[in-house]
Structures are given as structure tokens and as C-alpha cells.
Coordinates of C-alpha atoms and ligand atoms in Angstrom, one line a residue:
M1 CA 0.3 0.0 0.1
F2 CA 1.1 3.4 -1.1
D3 CA 0.2 7.0 -0.1
V4 CA 0.2 8.3 -3.6
I5 CA 0.8 6.8 -7.1
V6 CA 1.9 9.0 -9.9
V7 CA 1.2 7.4 -13.4
G8 CA 3.6 8.1 -15.8
S9 CA 7.5 9.4 -15.4
G10 CA 7.6 12.9 -17.4
G11 CA 8.9 16.2 -16.0
G12 CA 5.9 16.7 -14.0
A13 CA 5.6 13.1 -12.9
Q14 CA 8.8 12.9 -11.4
L15 CA 8.7 16.1 -9.9
S16 CA 5.6 15.3 -8.1
A17 CA 6.9 12.2 -6.9
V18 CA 10.1 13.6 -5.2
R19 CA 7.8 16.6 -3.7
A20 CA 5.7 14.1 -2.5
H21 CA 8.6 12.2 -0.8
D22 CA 9.7 15.2 0.9
L23 CA 6.6 16.0 2.2
G24 CA 7.0 12.7 4.1
L25 CA 4.3 10.4 1.6
N26 CA 5.4 7.0 0.4
V27 CA 5.5 7.0 -3.4
L28 CA 5.4 4.8 -6.4
V29 CA 5.7 5.6 -10.1
I30 CA 4.8 3.6 -12.5
E31 CA 5.4 4.4 -16.2
K32 CA 4.0 2.2 -19.1
S33 CA 7.3 2.2 -21.5
E34 CA 10.4 0.3 -20.8
L35 CA 12.3 3.7 -20.7
Y36 CA 11.6 6.3 -18.1
G37 CA 10.8 10.1 -19.3
G38 CA 8.3 10.3 -21.9
T39 CA 8.3 13.0 -24.4
S40 CA 10.0 15.3 -21.4
A41 CA 13.2 13.4 -21.7
T42 CA 13.3 14.4 -25.7
S43 CA 12.5 17.9 -25.2
G44 CA 14.5 21.2 -25.1
G45 CA 13.8 21.2 -21.0
A46 CA 12.8 24.7 -21.0
L47 CA 10.5 25.9 -18.2
W48 CA 8.6 29.2 -18.6
I49 CA 8.0 30.8 -15.2
P50 CA 7.3 34.0 -14.7
L51 CA 8.4 35.9 -11.5
N52 CA 10.9 33.1 -11.2
G53 CA 13.2 34.9 -8.5
Q54 CA 16.1 35.0 -10.7
A55 CA 15.3 37.7 -13.5
K56 CA 13.5 41.3 -13.1
D57 CA 9.9 40.8 -13.8
D58 CA 6.7 42.4 -12.0
Y59 CA 3.6 40.4 -11.1
A60 CA 1.3 43.2 -13.3
S61 CA 2.9 42.9 -16.6
A62 CA 3.3 39.1 -16.2
Y63 CA -0.4 38.8 -15.3
T64 CA -1.4 41.1 -18.1
Y65 CA 0.6 39.1 -20.9
L66 CA -0.3 35.7 -19.5
K67 CA -4.1 36.9 -19.5
A68 CA -3.5 38.5 -22.8
A69 CA -2.2 35.1 -24.5
A70 CA -4.7 32.8 -22.4
G71 CA -8.2 35.0 -23.6
D72 CA -10.8 33.2 -22.3
T73 CA -9.7 29.5 -22.5
A74 CA -8.1 30.1 -18.7
T75 CA -9.8 31.2 -15.5
D76 CA -8.4 34.0 -13.7
S77 CA -7.4 31.9 -10.6
K78 CA -5.6 29.5 -12.6
L79 CA -3.3 32.1 -13.8
R80 CA -2.7 33.6 -11.0
A81 CA -1.9 30.3 -8.8
Y82 CA 0.9 29.8 -12.1
L83 CA 2.3 33.2 -11.4
E84 CA 2.2 32.9 -7.7
S85 CA 4.0 29.0 -7.4
G86 CA 6.6 29.3 -9.9
A87 CA 9.3 31.2 -7.8
E88 CA 8.7 28.4 -5.3
L89 CA 9.4 25.6 -7.8
I90 CA 12.5 27.2 -9.2
R91 CA 13.7 26.9 -5.7
F92 CA 12.7 23.7 -4.8
I93 CA 14.5 22.0 -7.8
N94 CA 17.7 24.2 -7.0
E95 CA 18.0 23.6 -3.3
K96 CA 16.7 19.9 -3.0
T97 CA 17.9 18.5 -6.0
A98 CA 21.3 18.3 -7.8
L99 CA 19.3 19.7 -10.9
R100 CA 19.7 23.3 -11.8
Y101 CA 17.7 25.7 -13.8
K102 CA 18.5 29.3 -14.8
V103 CA 17.5 32.0 -16.9
S104 CA 17.7 31.4 -20.7
E105 CA 19.4 34.9 -21.5
G106 CA 17.5 36.7 -24.4
Y107 CA 14.9 34.0 -25.1
A108 CA 11.8 36.3 -25.6
D109 CA 8.5 35.7 -24.8
Y110 CA 6.3 34.1 -27.6
Y111 CA 3.9 37.0 -28.3
P112 CA 5.9 39.8 -28.5
E113 CA 3.6 42.3 -29.6
M114 CA 0.9 41.7 -26.1
P115 CA 1.3 43.8 -23.4
G116 CA 3.9 42.6 -20.7
A117 CA 5.9 40.6 -23.2
V118 CA 9.6 40.4 -22.1
E119 CA 12.7 39.8 -24.5
S120 CA 14.6 38.1 -21.6
G121 CA 14.2 36.8 -18.2
R122 CA 10.7 34.1 -18.1
A123 CA 12.1 31.1 -20.2
M124 CA 14.5 28.7 -18.3
E125 CA 16.8 26.0 -18.9
P126 CA 18.3 23.2 -17.3
L127 CA 22.2 23.5 -16.4
P128 CA 23.9 20.0 -18.4
F129 CA 23.6 17.4 -16.0
D130 CA 26.2 14.3 -15.2
G131 CA 24.5 11.3 -16.3
S132 CA 27.2 8.8 -14.7
L133 CA 25.2 9.9 -11.5
L134 CA 22.4 7.9 -12.6
G135 CA 24.6 4.6 -12.6
E136 CA 22.9 1.8 -14.8
E137 CA 19.8 4.2 -14.7
F138 CA 21.4 6.3 -17.4
F139 CA 20.9 3.4 -19.8
R140 CA 16.9 3.5 -19.0
L141 CA 16.7 7.2 -19.6
R142 CA 15.0 8.0 -23.0
P143 CA 17.6 9.1 -25.5
S144 CA 17.4 12.8 -26.7
H145 CA 15.6 13.8 -29.7
P146 CA 18.3 12.9 -32.6
G147 CA 17.5 16.7 -34.0
S148 CA 18.7 18.1 -30.6
L149 CA 22.2 16.6 -30.5
L150 CA 25.2 17.6 -32.8
M151 CA 26.3 14.3 -34.5
G152 CA 25.2 12.1 -31.2
M153 CA 26.8 15.0 -28.9
S154 CA 24.6 16.7 -26.7
M155 CA 24.5 20.5 -26.3
T156 CA 22.6 23.2 -24.5
I157 CA 20.4 26.0 -25.9
P158 CA 23.0 28.7 -25.9
E159 CA 25.3 26.4 -27.6
S160 CA 22.6 25.3 -30.3
N161 CA 21.5 28.7 -31.0
A162 CA 25.6 30.1 -31.0
M163 CA 26.3 27.3 -33.6
A164 CA 23.0 27.7 -35.7
T165 CA 23.0 31.3 -35.8
K166 CA 27.1 31.9 -36.3
A167 CA 27.0 34.0 -33.2
P168 CA 30.5 35.4 -32.6
G169 CA 32.8 32.6 -31.0
W170 CA 30.5 29.8 -32.8
I171 CA 33.9 27.8 -34.0
G172 CA 34.8 27.7 -30.1
V173 CA 31.5 26.4 -28.9
A174 CA 31.9 23.5 -31.0
L175 CA 35.3 22.6 -30.8
K176 CA 34.7 22.7 -26.8
I177 CA 31.5 20.5 -27.2
L178 CA 33.7 18.1 -29.7
A179 CA 36.8 17.6 -27.5
R180 CA 34.5 17.4 -24.4
Y181 CA 32.8 14.6 -25.8
W182 CA 36.0 12.6 -27.6
L183 CA 38.4 13.1 -24.5
D184 CA 35.7 12.0 -21.8
L185 CA 37.5 8.3 -22.9
P186 CA 36.4 5.8 -20.4
W187 CA 32.7 6.8 -20.6
R188 CA 33.5 6.6 -24.7
F189 CA 34.4 2.9 -24.2
K190 CA 31.3 2.4 -22.4
T191 CA 28.7 3.8 -25.0
R192 CA 28.4 6.4 -27.5
R193 CA 25.8 8.1 -25.7
D194 CA 26.7 11.4 -24.1
R195 CA 26.9 11.4 -20.2
R196 CA 26.8 15.3 -20.2
L197 CA 23.0 15.6 -20.3
C198 CA 21.4 18.8 -21.7
L199 CA 17.9 19.9 -22.1
G200 CA 14.7 17.7 -21.8
N201 CA 17.9 14.8 -20.5
A202 CA 19.0 17.2 -18.0
L203 CA 15.5 17.6 -16.5
I204 CA 14.7 14.0 -16.6
G205 CA 18.2 12.7 -15.7
G206 CA 18.4 15.4 -12.4
L207 CA 14.6 14.4 -11.3
R208 CA 15.6 10.7 -11.7
Q209 CA 18.5 11.3 -9.8
A210 CA 16.7 12.7 -7.0
M211 CA 14.1 10.0 -7.1
L212 CA 17.0 7.5 -6.6
A213 CA 18.4 9.4 -3.8
R214 CA 15.5 9.1 -2.2
D215 CA 14.7 5.3 -3.1
I216 CA 11.2 6.2 -4.7
P217 CA 10.4 2.9 -6.6
L218 CA 10.1 3.8 -10.5
W219 CA 8.0 0.6 -12.1
L220 CA 9.0 0.2 -15.6
E221 CA 6.8 -1.8 -18.5
C222 CA 3.5 -1.1 -16.1
P223 CA 0.8 0.5 -17.8
M224 CA -2.2 1.7 -15.7
Q225 CA -5.5 0.1 -17.2
S226 CA -8.2 1.6 -14.9
L227 CA -8.9 3.7 -11.8
I228 CA -10.0 1.8 -8.5
V229 CA -13.1 4.0 -7.0
E230 CA -14.3 2.7 -3.8
N231 CA -16.8 4.8 -1.5
G232 CA -16.9 7.9 -3.7
R233 CA -12.9 8.1 -3.6
V234 CA -9.9 7.1 -5.8
Q235 CA -8.0 4.5 -4.1
G236 CA -5.3 3.4 -6.5
V237 CA -4.9 1.8 -10.0
M238 CA -4.9 -1.1 -11.9
A239 CA -1.7 -1.8 -13.9
H240 CA -0.4 -4.7 -16.0
R241 CA 3.0 -5.8 -14.3
G242 CA 5.0 -8.9 -15.6
G243 CA 2.1 -10.4 -17.7
H244 CA -0.5 -9.8 -14.7
T245 CA -3.1 -7.7 -14.0
V246 CA -2.3 -6.1 -10.4
M247 CA -4.1 -3.8 -8.0
L248 CA -2.2 -1.1 -6.6
R249 CA -3.4 1.0 -4.0
A250 CA -3.1 4.6 -2.7
R251 CA -3.7 5.6 0.4
R252 CA -3.9 9.5 0.0
G253 CA -4.3 10.1 -4.0
V254 CA -3.5 9.2 -7.5
I255 CA -2.0 11.6 -9.9
L256 CA -2.2 11.1 -13.6
A257 CA 0.7 12.4 -15.5
A258 CA 0.1 9.8 -18.5
G259 CA 0.9 12.7 -21.0
G260 CA -1.5 13.4 -24.0
F261 CA -3.4 11.6 -26.9
E262 CA -1.2 12.4 -29.9
R263 CA -0.6 8.8 -30.6
N264 CA -4.4 8.2 -30.7
Q265 CA -5.4 8.5 -34.4
Q266 CA -8.9 7.7 -33.6
M267 CA -8.9 10.4 -30.8
R268 CA -7.6 13.0 -32.9
E269 CA -9.6 12.8 -35.5
Q270 CA -12.6 12.7 -32.7
Y271 CA -11.0 16.1 -31.0
L272 CA -8.4 18.2 -33.1
P273 CA -8.8 20.2 -36.2
Q274 CA -8.7 18.2 -39.3
P275 CA -7.0 16.9 -41.3
T276 CA -4.4 15.5 -38.5
R277 CA -2.3 12.2 -38.4
Q278 CA -0.6 10.9 -35.4
E279 CA 3.0 10.6 -37.4
W280 CA 2.5 14.0 -37.8
S281 CA 3.6 14.7 -34.2
V282 CA 7.3 14.8 -33.0
T283 CA 6.5 13.1 -29.8
P284 CA 8.0 9.5 -28.9
A285 CA 6.2 6.8 -31.0
N286 CA 3.1 4.7 -29.7
I287 CA 3.4 6.0 -25.6
N288 CA 0.9 8.8 -25.1
T289 CA -2.1 7.2 -26.5
G290 CA -4.7 8.9 -23.9
D291 CA -4.7 6.0 -21.8
A292 CA -5.3 8.1 -18.7
I293 CA -7.5 10.7 -20.3
R294 CA -9.8 7.5 -21.2
A295 CA -9.7 6.3 -18.0
A296 CA -10.6 9.3 -15.5
Q297 CA -13.3 10.0 -18.2
A298 CA -14.7 6.4 -17.3
I299 CA -15.0 7.7 -13.9
G300 CA -17.0 10.5 -14.4
A301 CA -14.2 13.3 -15.3
K302 CA -15.3 16.2 -17.3
L303 CA -12.9 16.6 -20.4
E304 CA -11.9 20.2 -21.3
N305 CA -9.7 21.8 -24.4
M306 CA -9.8 18.6 -26.7
T307 CA -9.4 20.8 -29.6
L308 CA -6.0 22.1 -28.5
A309 CA -2.5 20.7 -29.3
W310 CA 0.9 22.1 -28.5
G311 CA 1.7 22.8 -32.3
V312 CA 4.6 22.9 -34.5
P313 CA 5.2 22.3 -38.3
S314 CA 7.0 19.0 -38.4
V315 CA 9.0 17.0 -41.5
R316 CA 9.2 13.6 -42.1
H317 CA 12.1 11.9 -41.0
P318 CA 12.2 8.4 -42.4
D319 CA 15.4 7.5 -40.6
I320 CA 14.2 7.8 -37.0
S321 CA 12.2 6.4 -34.7
Q322 CA 10.0 9.0 -34.1
G323 CA 9.6 9.5 -37.8
T324 CA 9.2 13.2 -37.5
Q325 CA 11.5 16.3 -36.6
A326 CA 9.9 19.2 -35.5
I327 CA 10.8 22.9 -37.1
F328 CA 11.2 24.9 -34.1
A329 CA 14.0 27.3 -34.6
E330 CA 15.1 26.7 -38.7
R331 CA 12.1 28.9 -39.8
G332 CA 13.8 32.0 -37.9
F333 CA 16.8 32.2 -40.8
G334 CA 15.9 34.4 -43.7
G335 CA 16.5 33.3 -47.5
L336 CA 13.5 30.9 -46.5
I337 CA 9.7 31.5 -47.0
A338 CA 6.9 29.5 -46.4
V339 CA 4.2 28.9 -49.4
N340 CA 0.8 27.2 -49.7
Q341 CA -0.2 25.4 -53.0
Q342 CA -1.1 28.9 -54.7
G343 CA 2.7 29.4 -53.7
R344 CA 1.6 32.1 -51.5
R345 CA 3.0 33.3 -48.2
F346 CA 0.6 33.0 -45.6
V347 CA 2.7 34.3 -42.2
N348 CA 5.7 35.4 -40.6
E349 CA 7.7 32.4 -41.2
S350 CA 9.8 33.6 -37.7
I351 CA 6.6 33.2 -35.3
S352 CA 6.8 30.6 -32.6
Y353 CA 5.9 27.2 -33.6
D354 CA 2.7 26.8 -32.0
R355 CA 1.4 30.1 -33.9
F356 CA 2.9 28.6 -37.2
Y357 CA 1.0 25.5 -36.6
E358 CA -2.5 28.1 -36.3
A359 CA -1.7 29.7 -39.3
L360 CA -1.4 26.4 -41.2
Y361 CA -5.2 25.4 -40.2
R362 CA -6.0 28.8 -40.6
D363 CA -5.0 29.2 -44.4
H364 CA -5.9 25.7 -45.3
A365 CA -9.5 26.4 -44.3
K366 CA -9.3 29.1 -46.7
T367 CA -7.2 28.4 -49.3
G368 CA -6.8 24.9 -49.0
G369 CA -3.6 24.7 -49.8
S370 CA -1.6 24.5 -46.4
I371 CA -1.4 21.3 -45.7
P372 CA 1.2 20.2 -46.6
A373 CA 2.8 23.8 -47.0
W374 CA 6.3 24.1 -48.3
L375 CA 9.3 25.5 -47.2
I376 CA 11.3 27.3 -50.0
F377 CA 14.8 28.2 -49.9
D378 CA 18.3 28.4 -52.5
A379 CA 21.2 27.1 -52.8
Q380 CA 23.1 30.0 -50.5
H381 CA 20.5 28.8 -47.6
R382 CA 21.2 25.5 -48.1
K383 CA 24.8 26.0 -47.7
D384 CA 24.7 27.6 -44.4
C385 CA 21.6 26.7 -42.1
P386 CA 20.4 23.6 -41.1
L387 CA 16.4 22.6 -41.8
G388 CA 15.1 19.4 -39.8
P389 CA 17.1 16.6 -40.8
L390 CA 19.4 18.6 -43.4
L391 CA 22.1 20.1 -42.0
P392 CA 24.0 23.0 -43.8
A393 CA 25.1 21.6 -47.1
A394 CA 28.9 22.7 -46.0
V395 CA 28.5 19.6 -43.5
M396 CA 25.8 17.8 -45.5
P397 CA 26.4 18.3 -49.4
D398 CA 23.2 17.1 -51.7
S399 CA 25.8 14.0 -52.3
K400 CA 25.6 12.8 -48.8
V401 CA 21.7 13.3 -48.4
P402 CA 20.1 10.2 -48.1
K403 CA 18.8 9.1 -51.9
A404 CA 15.2 8.4 -49.9
W405 CA 14.6 12.0 -48.9
W406 CA 14.7 13.4 -52.7
G407 CA 11.2 13.6 -53.7
D408 CA 9.7 12.2 -50.3
F409 CA 10.0 15.5 -48.1
V410 CA 12.7 17.5 -49.7
F411 CA 12.9 18.3 -53.6
K412 CA 15.5 20.4 -55.8
D413 CA 15.1 22.2 -59.3
A414 CA 17.6 24.3 -61.1
S415 CA 14.6 26.7 -61.8
L416 CA 12.1 28.4 -59.5
E417 CA 9.3 27.2 -61.9
G418 CA 10.7 23.7 -62.2
L419 CA 10.8 23.6 -58.6
A420 CA 7.0 24.7 -58.4
R421 CA 6.0 21.9 -60.9
R422 CA 7.7 19.1 -59.0
I423 CA 5.7 19.9 -55.5
G424 CA 2.5 20.9 -57.4
V425 CA 2.9 24.4 -56.8
D426 CA 1.2 27.5 -58.8
P427 CA 4.6 28.5 -60.4
T428 CA 3.4 32.3 -60.8
G429 CA 2.3 32.5 -57.2
L430 CA 5.6 31.2 -56.1
A431 CA 8.1 33.7 -58.5
D432 CA 5.6 36.6 -57.4
S433 CA 6.5 35.5 -53.5
V434 CA 10.1 34.9 -54.2
R435 CA 10.1 38.1 -55.9
R436 CA 8.6 40.3 -53.0
N437 CA 10.9 38.3 -50.6
N438 CA 13.8 39.8 -52.5
E439 CA 12.4 43.3 -52.5
Y440 CA 11.9 42.7 -48.9
A441 CA 15.6 41.8 -48.3
R442 CA 16.4 44.7 -49.7
T443 CA 14.5 47.2 -47.9
G444 CA 14.9 45.0 -44.6
V445 CA 11.1 45.5 -44.1
D446 CA 8.4 42.6 -44.7
Q447 CA 5.2 44.6 -46.0
D448 CA 3.3 41.7 -45.5
F449 CA 3.8 39.7 -42.4
H450 CA 6.2 42.3 -40.5
R451 CA 9.1 39.5 -40.2
G452 CA 12.2 40.0 -38.2
E453 CA 10.6 42.9 -36.4
S454 CA 10.7 41.4 -33.4
A455 CA 13.2 39.9 -30.8
F456 CA 11.6 37.2 -30.6
D457 CA 12.1 36.7 -34.6
R458 CA 15.4 37.5 -34.5
Y459 CA 16.8 35.1 -31.8
W460 CA 17.4 32.1 -34.6
A461 CA 18.4 34.1 -37.2
L462 CA 22.0 34.5 -39.2
R463 CA 23.5 37.3 -37.1
N464 CA 25.5 38.2 -40.0
A465 CA 22.7 39.0 -42.6
K466 CA 21.6 42.7 -43.1
P467 CA 19.3 45.1 -42.8
N468 CA 16.8 42.3 -41.6
P469 CA 18.2 39.1 -40.5
C470 CA 15.3 37.1 -41.1
L471 CA 14.6 38.7 -44.9
V472 CA 17.6 37.4 -47.3
K473 CA 17.5 37.0 -51.1
I474 CA 16.5 34.0 -52.6
E475 CA 18.5 33.9 -56.2
K476 CA 21.3 31.2 -56.2
P477 CA 20.1 28.6 -58.1
P478 CA 19.7 25.3 -57.5
F479 CA 16.5 26.0 -55.5
Y480 CA 14.9 23.4 -52.7
A481 CA 11.3 22.7 -51.4
V482 CA 10.9 20.9 -47.9
K483 CA 7.2 19.5 -47.2
I484 CA 6.1 20.8 -43.8
Q485 CA 2.9 19.6 -41.9
P486 CA 1.2 20.7 -38.6
G487 CA 2.5 18.6 -36.0
D488 CA 2.9 18.9 -32.4
T489 CA 4.7 18.2 -29.1
G490 CA 1.9 16.9 -27.5
T491 CA -1.9 17.7 -26.9
K492 CA -3.7 20.2 -24.1
G493 CA -6.8 18.2 -23.7
G494 CA -7.8 16.0 -20.7
P495 CA -9.6 16.3 -17.7
A496 CA -10.7 19.5 -16.3
I497 CA -8.5 20.2 -12.7
T498 CA -9.0 22.8 -10.1
D499 CA -6.1 25.3 -9.3
D500 CA -4.5 22.7 -7.1
G501 CA -4.7 20.4 -10.0
Q502 CA -7.8 18.1 -8.8
V503 CA -9.8 16.2 -11.5
I504 CA -13.5 18.0 -11.6
A505 CA -16.3 15.8 -12.4
E506 CA -18.8 16.1 -14.9
T507 CA -21.0 17.3 -11.8
G508 CA -18.5 20.1 -11.1
E509 CA -16.9 19.0 -8.2
P510 CA -13.5 17.5 -7.5
I511 CA -13.5 13.6 -7.6
P512 CA -11.8 12.6 -4.2
G513 CA -8.2 11.4 -4.3
L514 CA -7.7 12.0 -8.0
Y515 CA -5.0 14.6 -9.7
C516 CA -4.0 15.3 -12.9
I517 CA -1.0 17.4 -14.8
G518 CA 1.2 18.0 -17.9
N519 CA -0.6 17.1 -21.2
N520 CA -3.0 14.3 -19.4
A521 CA -5.0 17.1 -18.0
A522 CA -6.9 20.2 -19.8
A523 CA -4.3 22.6 -20.1
P524 CA -4.2 25.1 -17.2
L525 CA -3.3 27.8 -18.9
G526 CA -5.6 27.4 -22.1
R527 CA -4.5 28.3 -25.1
A528 CA -1.5 30.1 -23.6
Y529 CA 2.0 29.0 -25.0
G530 CA 3.8 32.0 -23.2
G531 CA 7.5 31.4 -24.1
A532 CA 10.0 28.3 -24.5
G533 CA 8.9 26.1 -21.9
G534 CA 5.3 27.0 -22.1
T535 CA 4.3 23.0 -21.6
L536 CA 6.8 22.0 -19.0
G537 CA 6.4 25.0 -17.1
P538 CA 2.5 24.3 -15.7
S539 CA 3.0 20.6 -15.7
L540 CA 5.6 21.0 -12.8
V541 CA 3.9 23.9 -11.2
F542 CA 0.8 22.5 -11.2
G543 CA 2.2 19.2 -10.1
F544 CA 4.0 21.0 -7.4
R545 CA 0.9 22.4 -6.2
A546 CA -1.5 19.3 -6.9
V547 CA 1.2 17.5 -4.2
N548 CA 0.9 20.0 -1.5
H549 CA -2.4 20.1 -1.6
L550 CA -2.7 16.3 -1.6
A551 CA -0.4 16.4 1.7
R552 CA -2.5 18.9 3.2
T553 CA -5.9 17.8 2.8
T554 CA -6.2 13.9 2.3
Ligands
FAD601 P1 5.5 13.2 -21.1 O1 6.3 13.6 -20.7 O2 5.2 12.4 -22.5 O3 5.5 11.8 -20.0 C1 3.9 10.7 -20.2 C2 4.5 9.5 -19.9 O4 3.4 8.6 -19.1 C3 5.1 8.7 -20.7 O5 6.2 8.4 -20.1 C4 4.4 7.3 -20.8 O6 5.0 6.4 -21.4 C5 3.3 7.3 -19.7 N1 2.5 6.8 -20.3 C6 1.6 6.7 -21.1 N2 0.2 6.0 -20.9 C7 0.8 5.3 -19.5 C8 0.3 4.5 -18.9 N3 -1.2 3.6 -19.1 N4 0.5 4.1 -17.8 C9 1.7 4.6 -17.5 N5 2.5 5.3 -18.1 C10 1.7 5.9 -19.2 N6 8.1 21.4 -23.7 C11 8.5 22.7 -22.9 O7 8.0 23.2 -21.9 N7 10.0 23.2 -23.0 C12 10.7 22.7 -24.2 O8 12.0 22.9 -23.9 C13 10.1 21.6 -24.9 N8 10.7 20.9 -26.1 C14 10.5 20.1 -27.0 C15 11.5 19.6 -27.6 C16 10.5 18.5 -28.4 C17 11.5 18.3 -29.3 C18 9.4 17.9 -28.1 C19 9.0 16.7 -28.9 C20 9.0 18.3 -27.0 C21 9.1 19.6 -26.4 N9 8.1 20.1 -25.3 C22 9.0 21.0 -24.8 C23 6.9 19.7 -25.3 C24 7.1 18.8 -24.1 O9 8.2 17.8 -24.3 C25 5.7 18.2 -23.6 O10 4.9 18.7 -23.8 C26 6.1 17.5 -22.0 O11 7.0 16.5 -21.8 C27 4.6 16.2 -21.5 O12 4.5 15.9 -20.7 P2 3.9 15.1 -19.8 O13 4.8 14.5 -18.4 O14 2.4 15.5 -20.1 O15 4.2 13.7 -21.1

């Protein structure tokens, strides 16, 4: 018999387990997969925490911004709860675990035009974590997304930004990463995996080490199947373990943190904007299939926000297990435009990925031609800039691009007109869009979509491009097109929750003993994606609050 059972092993789940232990509770974590960490382990590990106690910020602007971003999709009390608990969460992590979070300098909020937005200070990142502290558990940590590694070596957000944007000193940054990896000789004999854990691997490695230090059990390959309700209260879960169904009892409560439903095609068709495909998601394949959303619904939970997802344009990557790669940052580089089937731009390409995803659906509803959409660029851009699976041609020339990629998601032609015909896009529209882009590159002003006007737009742009780093001419043949689709890093809908993460029933009352956080729950900040870390931030903050509530009241 346990006090608390946590279902899932992503960031919010493990943080909740550690907090519960420190409040004197006896905790078990169960995880469906043979690896722990979920999508959180493959993520950037950023947490968007306004008023985090490290950067200058003020309550009025943080609240105004969050309110503007969420609109009527989140209650006022949840926004306030979020703002009130962030600093305490960061202090807890930095003081009670070996994981360290600091402000990610220069990483601007995602809606720069909204009142209260800041150009730096709310996005936080983990410092690299030494994976050797995990012992054998290192090998059960879900590996980073291959797209976040430099030939297998891990990088922090500032390191990858410096290299991608060719900031002053970027070559030194690259050499240091290489040297650190190859000089780590004893570890190199053990495994090719880097023990310097960065991004989501640092978050999950750090929290897992905190669990190990406290002897908190984590049972892998133990999927929850249903919830046990007795006398009107959730008393535990039924799960599958070692070929048997087992009854696991929790005296004080169950915390559902089993992710969203992004890998469940049937649920996607039922709830999300159409068209939608589970294979467009950039999350690990197969794990987050909405099991715990359905289990909560079966005992009367009310579902909310089911039409929303954490959107990101994605590109097929045939050679990795996820099958897709997110285009988070590469849209920032000038010399690339996004067009629909009419060959027309429909959005500021450099805006945040969540907004880009919304623009894909908006334009598709209008023109019928944005799913898929196309990223168009020339030989110069191809040489200098990465794009999804394609590394810059300076590193991965066309001759080294796997043959199977050509005509699958990447296309090339000596002329723009030929390229348009290959991909089924209107050549006149495309020629006109490129002509306009080239004119804007000369003047530095994007008269159609104001690209490059905000600090956010310019964070991921080549520093040496002038006058506007997000606007560069497309003129040097051959020309290229990459096919993109509306992917996601998870879904936002699930059981409605209170300000303390308690699941709310259809009757409007909290269900005693049941809590829900992360993408398993209806996103407490609604549609707001405030900045880098806008999904994991709420997951950890509401996990922290849920445990505090559970320890206090049950
Ligand atoms: P997960 O981390 O996916 O954890 C859910 C776990 O539950 C999984 O391990 C799954 O196996 C398990 N599970 C599922 N069903 C069951 C069951 N029946 N029983 C037991 N266990 C079950 N967000 C940010 O905020 N900051 C970032 O920097 C960031 N970068 C990202 C980069 C990439 C490449 C990707 C893909 C995503 C990124 N995201 C980021 C999004 C973020 O990773 C997710 O929104 C977040 O990890 C979701 O956390 P979660 O705990 O809800 O789900």
C-alpha cells in the first residue's frame, strides 16, 4: 500500500514524486514504457516561469501578458496560481535536487506584441547534468531527440543557438563540445551516448537522480489500465505488470501524468482540427495514446480543451524512430519562405511554432492549400542553414543526403518554375512570392507579415544578415522545397482540473483522491504558450501544487 501513485514518468510526474516524498509521503511511480522520461526526456527541457526569482519581472506585466495570451481559455484563478507558485518550484528544484535551472538569456516571450511581453527573463533552462550519477539507470533514460544532438553529442540551448546563428565565438563552442565528448575516454569505451545530459535529458536525469537518492520506486513496463473507485474516492489503479493485472492501492491519492493523446489516431480524429495524423507528431511513437484521459473519463471526469494541441510544424524524418522532426527554430533564418499550394506566403515564418501551426490550419481553411505547406530556399541558404534532418550543405552536401529523402520530403530543381511543378505549387504565385521576399530583403521591411521586427523573430536568425536578419534573398540556384505539416509536441486536452490539480467531475465537483497534470490534463493556461517552456512549466508547477494540496488535505 502506497500513499501516492504517480502514473507516468515525464517531468511533472517525477517532480511530483520527489515533492511528495519530501512531504513525508510514500510514493510509487509507474511507467508504461521500458524507458522513463516520456516526451519530456526528448524535449528542450525549458520551463517558462514568470516571476522566477532570478530575473527582473513584475506581477502586473506577467499577469497582463498571460491574460492576453490565454484569452478566455483559462480561468483567472489558474493564471494567478501559476504566477504565485513558479518561484517556489524553481527554489525547490535548485535547493532540493542536484538539477539546476537558470534563466535562458535572450529567449523572448512567444507573443512579443502582447502587453507585458519581455525580451528575456522568463524562459529557463537546465544546466547540463552528469549522467554518470544515474548508474545503470542511465541506460533506461529515454534518449534525446536526434534532432537536438550534434552528431550524437548533446548541446544546451545557448550552444545550439550560437552554432546555428553563427554568433561570435561559435566555432569555439563547437570545438569545446567535440573535445569534451571525445576526451571523456572511460565513458566513450562504455557507450556512444553522451553523459553530459542537456535539455530534456538534463531535466529527467536530474529528477531521476533525485528519486534514486530518496529510494522512490519507479516500475517500468507497468501501464495503468483503470482507476479504482471505492466509497466515492479514487483508491488506486489497476495496472499490468509482468504479464498480470495488478491492483495497486494508494491511501492518499493518484496523480495522473501519463501524457496526452497525440499518438491515438482515433482520438485525434474525434477532437483535433482536421486533417490530422498521429505520425505528424514529433513525440516518441506509441507511448502517449490517451489511456489515462479515457480512464478518468470512465469514472466521470469532465474533459476540456480537447481541440487544442501544442502545435509545431514538422517534417518527415524517415530514419528515426519518431518518424518526424520539429521545425522549431529554422524558420527564423532568412532566405527561406513558407508558401501554400498557390505559391503564396500566409504567415510570418519566424513566429513561434505554436502560432505557425495555427496559421497552417487557418490558411488551409481559407485556401485548401496549406496542408502540406512548403519551405522554399536556395543554394546559399542550403549551404549555411540546417533545416530539420538536413544539415547545412557545408557539412552534409546534397551528395550525402540519403537518396530516399529526395522526392519524399525534400525536392530540388535548377529553376524556381521547375521546382514549383515538381511539388504541385502554382509557379506564378511562387515567382511572385520570391520576388517580393527579395525586395523586402533589400529594404529590410516585410510589408506583408512584418517578419524580423521582434526580438523573438531574430533570436534564431543568422547574425551577419543585414539589414534584417530574417529577410534574405532567394536567388542562387538550385532551389529547394521541404514539405511540412501541422505536427505537435503533445495535446492540451484532458480532465478539467482545479487550481490545485484535482480532477473535476461532470457534476462540477472535484473527484476525491484524483489529480491530473501535464498533457494528461486540460491545459491550465488554456491556449497560452507564453514562451520556451510553456508546456513543461505548467506541468511542473501544477504537479507541485497538486502534491502540496494532496499532502495538506487528504
Ligand atoms: P510525457 O513527458 O510524454 O510523459 C508521459 C509518460 O506517461 C510517458 O513516459 C508515457 O510512456 C507514460 N504513459 C502513457 N500512458 C501510460 C499508462 N497507461 N500507464 C503508465 N504510464 C503511461 N516543452 C517545454 O515546455 N519546453 C521545451 O523545451 C520543450 N521542448 C520540446 C522539444 C521536443 C523535441 C518535443 C518533442 C517536445 C518539447 N516540449 C517542450 C513539449 C514537452 O516535451 C511536452 O509537452 C511534455 O514533455 C509533456 O509532459 P508529460 O509529462 O505530460 O508527458
